[in-house]
CSV table of C-alpha atoms in Angstrom, one decimal:
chain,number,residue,atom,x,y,z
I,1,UNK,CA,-0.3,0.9,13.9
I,2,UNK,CA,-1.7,4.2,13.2
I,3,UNK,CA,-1.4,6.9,16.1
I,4,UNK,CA,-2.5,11.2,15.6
I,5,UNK,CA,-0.3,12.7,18.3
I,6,UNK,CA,-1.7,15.4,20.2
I,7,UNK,CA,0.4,18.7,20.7
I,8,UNK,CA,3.4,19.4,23.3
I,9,UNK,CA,2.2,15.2,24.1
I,10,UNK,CA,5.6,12.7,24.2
I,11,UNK,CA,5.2,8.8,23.5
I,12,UNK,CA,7.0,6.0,23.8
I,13,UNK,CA,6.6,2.2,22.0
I,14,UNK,CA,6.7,-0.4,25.3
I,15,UNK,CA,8.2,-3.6,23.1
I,16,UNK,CA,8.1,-7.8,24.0
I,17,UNK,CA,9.8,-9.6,22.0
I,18,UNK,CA,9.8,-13.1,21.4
I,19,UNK,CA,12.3,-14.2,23.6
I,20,UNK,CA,10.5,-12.5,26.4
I,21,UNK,CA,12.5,-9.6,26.2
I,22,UNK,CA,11.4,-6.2,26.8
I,23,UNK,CA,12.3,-2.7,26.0
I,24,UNK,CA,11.2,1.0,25.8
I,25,UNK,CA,11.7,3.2,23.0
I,26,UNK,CA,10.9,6.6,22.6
I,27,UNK,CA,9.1,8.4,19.6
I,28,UNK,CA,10.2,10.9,17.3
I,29,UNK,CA,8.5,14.2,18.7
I,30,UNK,CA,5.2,15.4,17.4
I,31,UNK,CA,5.7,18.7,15.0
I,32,UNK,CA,3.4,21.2,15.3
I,33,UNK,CA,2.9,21.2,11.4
I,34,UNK,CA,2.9,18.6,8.8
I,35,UNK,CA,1.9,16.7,5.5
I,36,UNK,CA,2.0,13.0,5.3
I,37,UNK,CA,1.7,10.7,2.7
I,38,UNK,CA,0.5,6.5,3.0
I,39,UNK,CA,-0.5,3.8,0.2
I,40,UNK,CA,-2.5,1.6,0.4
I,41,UNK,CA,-2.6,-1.5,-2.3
I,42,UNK,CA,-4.7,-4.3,-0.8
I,43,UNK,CA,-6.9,-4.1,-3.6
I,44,UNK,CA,-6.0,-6.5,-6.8
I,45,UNK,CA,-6.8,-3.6,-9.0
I,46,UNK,CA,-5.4,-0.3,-7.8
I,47,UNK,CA,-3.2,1.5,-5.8
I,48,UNK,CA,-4.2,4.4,-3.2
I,49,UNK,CA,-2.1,6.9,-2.5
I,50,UNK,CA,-3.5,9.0,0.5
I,51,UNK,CA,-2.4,13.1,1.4
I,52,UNK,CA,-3.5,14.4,4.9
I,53,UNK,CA,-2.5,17.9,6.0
I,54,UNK,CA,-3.3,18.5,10.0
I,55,UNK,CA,-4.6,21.9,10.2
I,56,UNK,CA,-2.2,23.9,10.9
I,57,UNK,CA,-0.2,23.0,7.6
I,58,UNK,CA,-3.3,23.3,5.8
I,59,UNK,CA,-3.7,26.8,6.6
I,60,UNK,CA,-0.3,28.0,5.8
I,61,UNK,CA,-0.1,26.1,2.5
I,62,UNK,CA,-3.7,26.3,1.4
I,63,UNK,CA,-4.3,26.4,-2.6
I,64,UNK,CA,-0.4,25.8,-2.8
I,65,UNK,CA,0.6,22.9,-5.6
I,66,UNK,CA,2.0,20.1,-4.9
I,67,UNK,CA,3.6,17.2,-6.9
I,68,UNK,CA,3.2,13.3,-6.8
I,69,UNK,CA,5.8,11.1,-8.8
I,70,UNK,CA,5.5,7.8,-8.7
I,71,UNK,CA,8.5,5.9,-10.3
I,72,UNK,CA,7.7,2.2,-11.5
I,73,UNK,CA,10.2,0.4,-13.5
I,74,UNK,CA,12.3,3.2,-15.3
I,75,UNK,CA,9.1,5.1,-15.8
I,76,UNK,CA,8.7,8.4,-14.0
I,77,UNK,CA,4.5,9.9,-13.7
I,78,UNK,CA,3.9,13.0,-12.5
I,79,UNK,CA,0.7,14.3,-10.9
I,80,UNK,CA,0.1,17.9,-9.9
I,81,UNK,CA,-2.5,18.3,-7.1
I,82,UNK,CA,-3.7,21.7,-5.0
I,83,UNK,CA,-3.7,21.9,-1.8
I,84,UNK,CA,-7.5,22.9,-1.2
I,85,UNK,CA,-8.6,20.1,1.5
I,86,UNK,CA,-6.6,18.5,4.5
I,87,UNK,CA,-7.5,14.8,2.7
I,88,UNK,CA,-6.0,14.3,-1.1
I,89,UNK,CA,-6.8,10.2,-2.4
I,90,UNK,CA,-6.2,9.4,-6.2
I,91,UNK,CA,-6.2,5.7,-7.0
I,92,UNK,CA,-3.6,4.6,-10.0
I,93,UNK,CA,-4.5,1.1,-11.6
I,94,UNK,CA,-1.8,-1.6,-11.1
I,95,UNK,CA,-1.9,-2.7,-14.8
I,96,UNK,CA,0.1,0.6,-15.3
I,97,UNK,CA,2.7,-0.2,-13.2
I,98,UNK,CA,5.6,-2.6,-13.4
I,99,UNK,CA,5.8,-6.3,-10.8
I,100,UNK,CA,8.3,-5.2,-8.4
I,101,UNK,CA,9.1,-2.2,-6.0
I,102,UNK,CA,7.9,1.1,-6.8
I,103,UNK,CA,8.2,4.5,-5.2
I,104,UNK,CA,5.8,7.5,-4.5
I,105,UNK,CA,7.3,11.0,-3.6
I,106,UNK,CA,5.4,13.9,-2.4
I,107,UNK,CA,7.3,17.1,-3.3
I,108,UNK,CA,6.6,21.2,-2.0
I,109,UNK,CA,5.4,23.8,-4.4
I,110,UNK,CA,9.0,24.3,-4.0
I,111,UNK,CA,10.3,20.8,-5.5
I,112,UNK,CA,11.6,20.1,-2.2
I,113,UNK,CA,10.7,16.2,-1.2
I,114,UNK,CA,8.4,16.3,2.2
I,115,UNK,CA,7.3,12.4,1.8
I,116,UNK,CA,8.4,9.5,0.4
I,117,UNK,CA,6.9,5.6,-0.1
I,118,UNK,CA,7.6,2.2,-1.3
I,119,UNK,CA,5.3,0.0,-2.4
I,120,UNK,CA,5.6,-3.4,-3.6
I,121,UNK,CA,3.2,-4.6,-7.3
I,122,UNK,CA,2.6,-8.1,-7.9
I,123,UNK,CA,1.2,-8.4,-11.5
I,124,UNK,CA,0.5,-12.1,-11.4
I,125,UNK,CA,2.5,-11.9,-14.8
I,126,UNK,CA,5.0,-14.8,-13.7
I,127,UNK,CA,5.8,-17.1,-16.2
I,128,UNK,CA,4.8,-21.1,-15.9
I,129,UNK,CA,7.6,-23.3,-16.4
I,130,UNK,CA,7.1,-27.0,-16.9
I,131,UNK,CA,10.2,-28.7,-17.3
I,132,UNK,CA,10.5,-32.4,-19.1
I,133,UNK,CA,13.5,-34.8,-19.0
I,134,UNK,CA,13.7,-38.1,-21.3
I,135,UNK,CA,15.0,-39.9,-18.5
I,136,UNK,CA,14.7,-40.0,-14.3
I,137,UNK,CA,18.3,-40.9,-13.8
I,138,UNK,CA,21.8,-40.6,-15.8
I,139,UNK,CA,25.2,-42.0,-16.2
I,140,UNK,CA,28.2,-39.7,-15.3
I,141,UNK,CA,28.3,-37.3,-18.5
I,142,UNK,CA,25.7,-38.4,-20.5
I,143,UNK,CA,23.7,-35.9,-22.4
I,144,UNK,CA,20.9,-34.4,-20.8
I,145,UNK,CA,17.8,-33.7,-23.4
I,146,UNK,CA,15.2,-31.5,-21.5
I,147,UNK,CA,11.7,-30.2,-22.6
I,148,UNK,CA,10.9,-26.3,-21.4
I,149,UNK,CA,7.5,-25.7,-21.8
I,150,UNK,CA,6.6,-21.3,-20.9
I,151,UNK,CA,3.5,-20.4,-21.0
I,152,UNK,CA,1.7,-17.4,-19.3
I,153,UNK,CA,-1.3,-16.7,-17.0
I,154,UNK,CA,-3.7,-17.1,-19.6
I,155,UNK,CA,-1.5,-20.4,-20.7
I,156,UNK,CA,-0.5,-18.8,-23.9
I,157,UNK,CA,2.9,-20.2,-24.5
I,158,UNK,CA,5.9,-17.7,-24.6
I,159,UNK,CA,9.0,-16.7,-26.5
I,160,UNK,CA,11.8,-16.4,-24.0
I,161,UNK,CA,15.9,-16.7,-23.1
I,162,UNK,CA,16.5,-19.0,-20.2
I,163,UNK,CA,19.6,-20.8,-18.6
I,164,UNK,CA,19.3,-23.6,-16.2
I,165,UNK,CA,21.6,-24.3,-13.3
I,166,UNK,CA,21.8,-28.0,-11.7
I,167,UNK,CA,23.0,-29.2,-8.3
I,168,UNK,CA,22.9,-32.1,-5.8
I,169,UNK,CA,20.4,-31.7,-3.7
I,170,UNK,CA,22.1,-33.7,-1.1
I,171,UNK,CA,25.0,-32.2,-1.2
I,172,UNK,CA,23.6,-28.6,-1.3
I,173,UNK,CA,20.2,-28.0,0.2
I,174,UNK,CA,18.0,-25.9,-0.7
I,175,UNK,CA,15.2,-23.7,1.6
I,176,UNK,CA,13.4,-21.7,-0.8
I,177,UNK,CA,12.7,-19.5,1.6
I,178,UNK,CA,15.9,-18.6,2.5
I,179,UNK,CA,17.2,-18.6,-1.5
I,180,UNK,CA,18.1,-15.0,-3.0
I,181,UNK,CA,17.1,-16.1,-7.0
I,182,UNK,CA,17.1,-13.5,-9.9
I,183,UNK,CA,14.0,-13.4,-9.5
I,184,UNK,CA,14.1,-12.0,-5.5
I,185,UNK,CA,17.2,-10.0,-6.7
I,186,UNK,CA,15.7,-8.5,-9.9
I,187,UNK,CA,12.2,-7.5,-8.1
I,188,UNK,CA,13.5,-6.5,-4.5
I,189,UNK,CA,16.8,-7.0,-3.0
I,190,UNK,CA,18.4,-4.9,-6.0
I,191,UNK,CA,16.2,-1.9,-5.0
I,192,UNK,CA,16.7,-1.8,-1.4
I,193,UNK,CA,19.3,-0.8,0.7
I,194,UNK,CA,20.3,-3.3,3.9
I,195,UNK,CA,19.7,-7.2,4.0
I,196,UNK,CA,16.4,-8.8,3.1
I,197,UNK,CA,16.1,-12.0,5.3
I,198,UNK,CA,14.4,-14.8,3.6
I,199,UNK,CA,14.4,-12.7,0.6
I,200,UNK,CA,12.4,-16.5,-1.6
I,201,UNK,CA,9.9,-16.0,1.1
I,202,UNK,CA,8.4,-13.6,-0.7
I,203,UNK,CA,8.1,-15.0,-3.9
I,204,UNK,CA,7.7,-18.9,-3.1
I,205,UNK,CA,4.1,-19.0,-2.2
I,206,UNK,CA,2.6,-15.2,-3.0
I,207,UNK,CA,-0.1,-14.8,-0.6
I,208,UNK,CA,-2.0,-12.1,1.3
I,209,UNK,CA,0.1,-12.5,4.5
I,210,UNK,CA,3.2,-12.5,2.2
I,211,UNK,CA,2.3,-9.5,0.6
I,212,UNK,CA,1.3,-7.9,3.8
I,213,UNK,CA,4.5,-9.1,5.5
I,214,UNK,CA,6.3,-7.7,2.2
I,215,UNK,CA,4.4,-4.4,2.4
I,216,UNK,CA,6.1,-4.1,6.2
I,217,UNK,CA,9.4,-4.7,4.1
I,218,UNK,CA,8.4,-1.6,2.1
I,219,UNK,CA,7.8,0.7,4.9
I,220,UNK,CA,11.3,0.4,5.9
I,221,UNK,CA,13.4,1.7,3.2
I,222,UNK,CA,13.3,5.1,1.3
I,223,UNK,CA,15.1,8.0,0.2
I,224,UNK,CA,17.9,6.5,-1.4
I,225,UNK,CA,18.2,6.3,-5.0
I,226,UNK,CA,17.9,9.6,-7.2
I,227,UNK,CA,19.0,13.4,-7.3
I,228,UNK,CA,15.7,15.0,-7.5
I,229,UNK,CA,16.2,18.1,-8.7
I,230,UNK,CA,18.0,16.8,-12.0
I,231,UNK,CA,15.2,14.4,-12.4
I,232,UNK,CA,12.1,17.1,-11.8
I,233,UNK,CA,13.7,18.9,-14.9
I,234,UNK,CA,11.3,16.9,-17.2
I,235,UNK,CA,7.9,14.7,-16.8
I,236,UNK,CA,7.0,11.6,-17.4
I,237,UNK,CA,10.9,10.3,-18.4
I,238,UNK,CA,11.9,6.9,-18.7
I,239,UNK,CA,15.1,6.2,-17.2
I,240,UNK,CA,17.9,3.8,-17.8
């Protein structure tokens, strides 16, 4: 939810859970000034990255310049923006940016970080596998021959290195949802701090309520990878 507190006002969140269970919890106090920074990438195509300044920041900062950096797969961009409205948008096209979780920073005309965001890009570039055996059923230790057919979106088959790892079902079950792949580990939980539950929920049937659920994931986490002040010494780096 959004909320614009007013000033010298307190609030407090009144919670149900599901359980039936209730509880109060009070909110962070308003600040008299402020910048704040929000993304939003429900569109297929872009990514907006949204600036508002209340009015009182506004006027002590006016004209100042400020710094995006958005960091997406060991690629740092760098966008320099003044200060000269209370309402900054720029959109960023998502074919520019890598699948996976990417960060936005808003820094002060003095380098210092004031804002930071994680946002999470789904490409559609996830590769098709179709996998072939010569038989339904085996003997104890007898060779297995197996067909991999890769192909992309556009069904254009694929050079690639893969490995393939085999248990009983019935011995081992599997819920996707609750499975933490290379592929959930590579794209999210790696990046994050803290447990992910159901970490293959995210990636086992991509939807809009997965994405918007995953988006929720996003808002959680930040701060928490880089010295900024080393990294600010260049633009546009590629880091490894």
């Amino acid at each position: 939810f959004e909320i614009i507190p007013e000033a010298g006002e307190t609030y407090k969140a009144n919670l149900t859970f599901a359980n039936g269970y209730q509880m109060a919890v009070n909110l962070p106090a308003a600040q008299p000034t402020g910048i704040t920074l929000a993304v939003n990438s429900d569109s297929l195509q872009k990514v907006s990255i949204i600036i508002k300044a209340n009015e009182e920041y506004f006027k002590q900062n006016k004209d100042k310049e400020y710094k995006v950096l958005i960091y997406s797969g060991g690629v740092i961009t760098t966008i320099s923006s003044m200060l000269d409205c209370t309402d900054i948008k720029f959109d960023m096209a998502k074919r520019r940016m890598s699948t996976g979780v990417n960060t936005v920073t808003l820094f002060s005309p003095d380098n210092e970080p004031v804002a930071e965001r994680l946002f999470f890009i789904q490409n559609y570039d996830k590769l098709n596998l179709e996998v072939k055996s010569d038989k339904t059923t085996y003997n104890a230790r007898e060779k297995i021959d197996i067909r991999l057919n890769a192909k992309n979106r556009a069904d254009s088959v694929v050079a690639g290195h893969f490995s393939v790892s085999v248990t009983d079902e019935s011995i081992v079950p599997v819920d996707e949802n609750n499975e933490n792949t290379i592929l959930s580990s590579l794209l999210l939980t790696d990046d994050l701090k803290g447990t992910v539950e159901q970490p293959g929920y995210y990636f086992s049937n991509t939807s809009d309520t997965t994405l918007k659920n995953l988006d929720l994931v996003m808002l959680t986490h930040g701060y928490r990878n880089f010295e900024w002040k080393e990294i600010l010494k260049g633009d546009n780096q590629t880091l490894k």
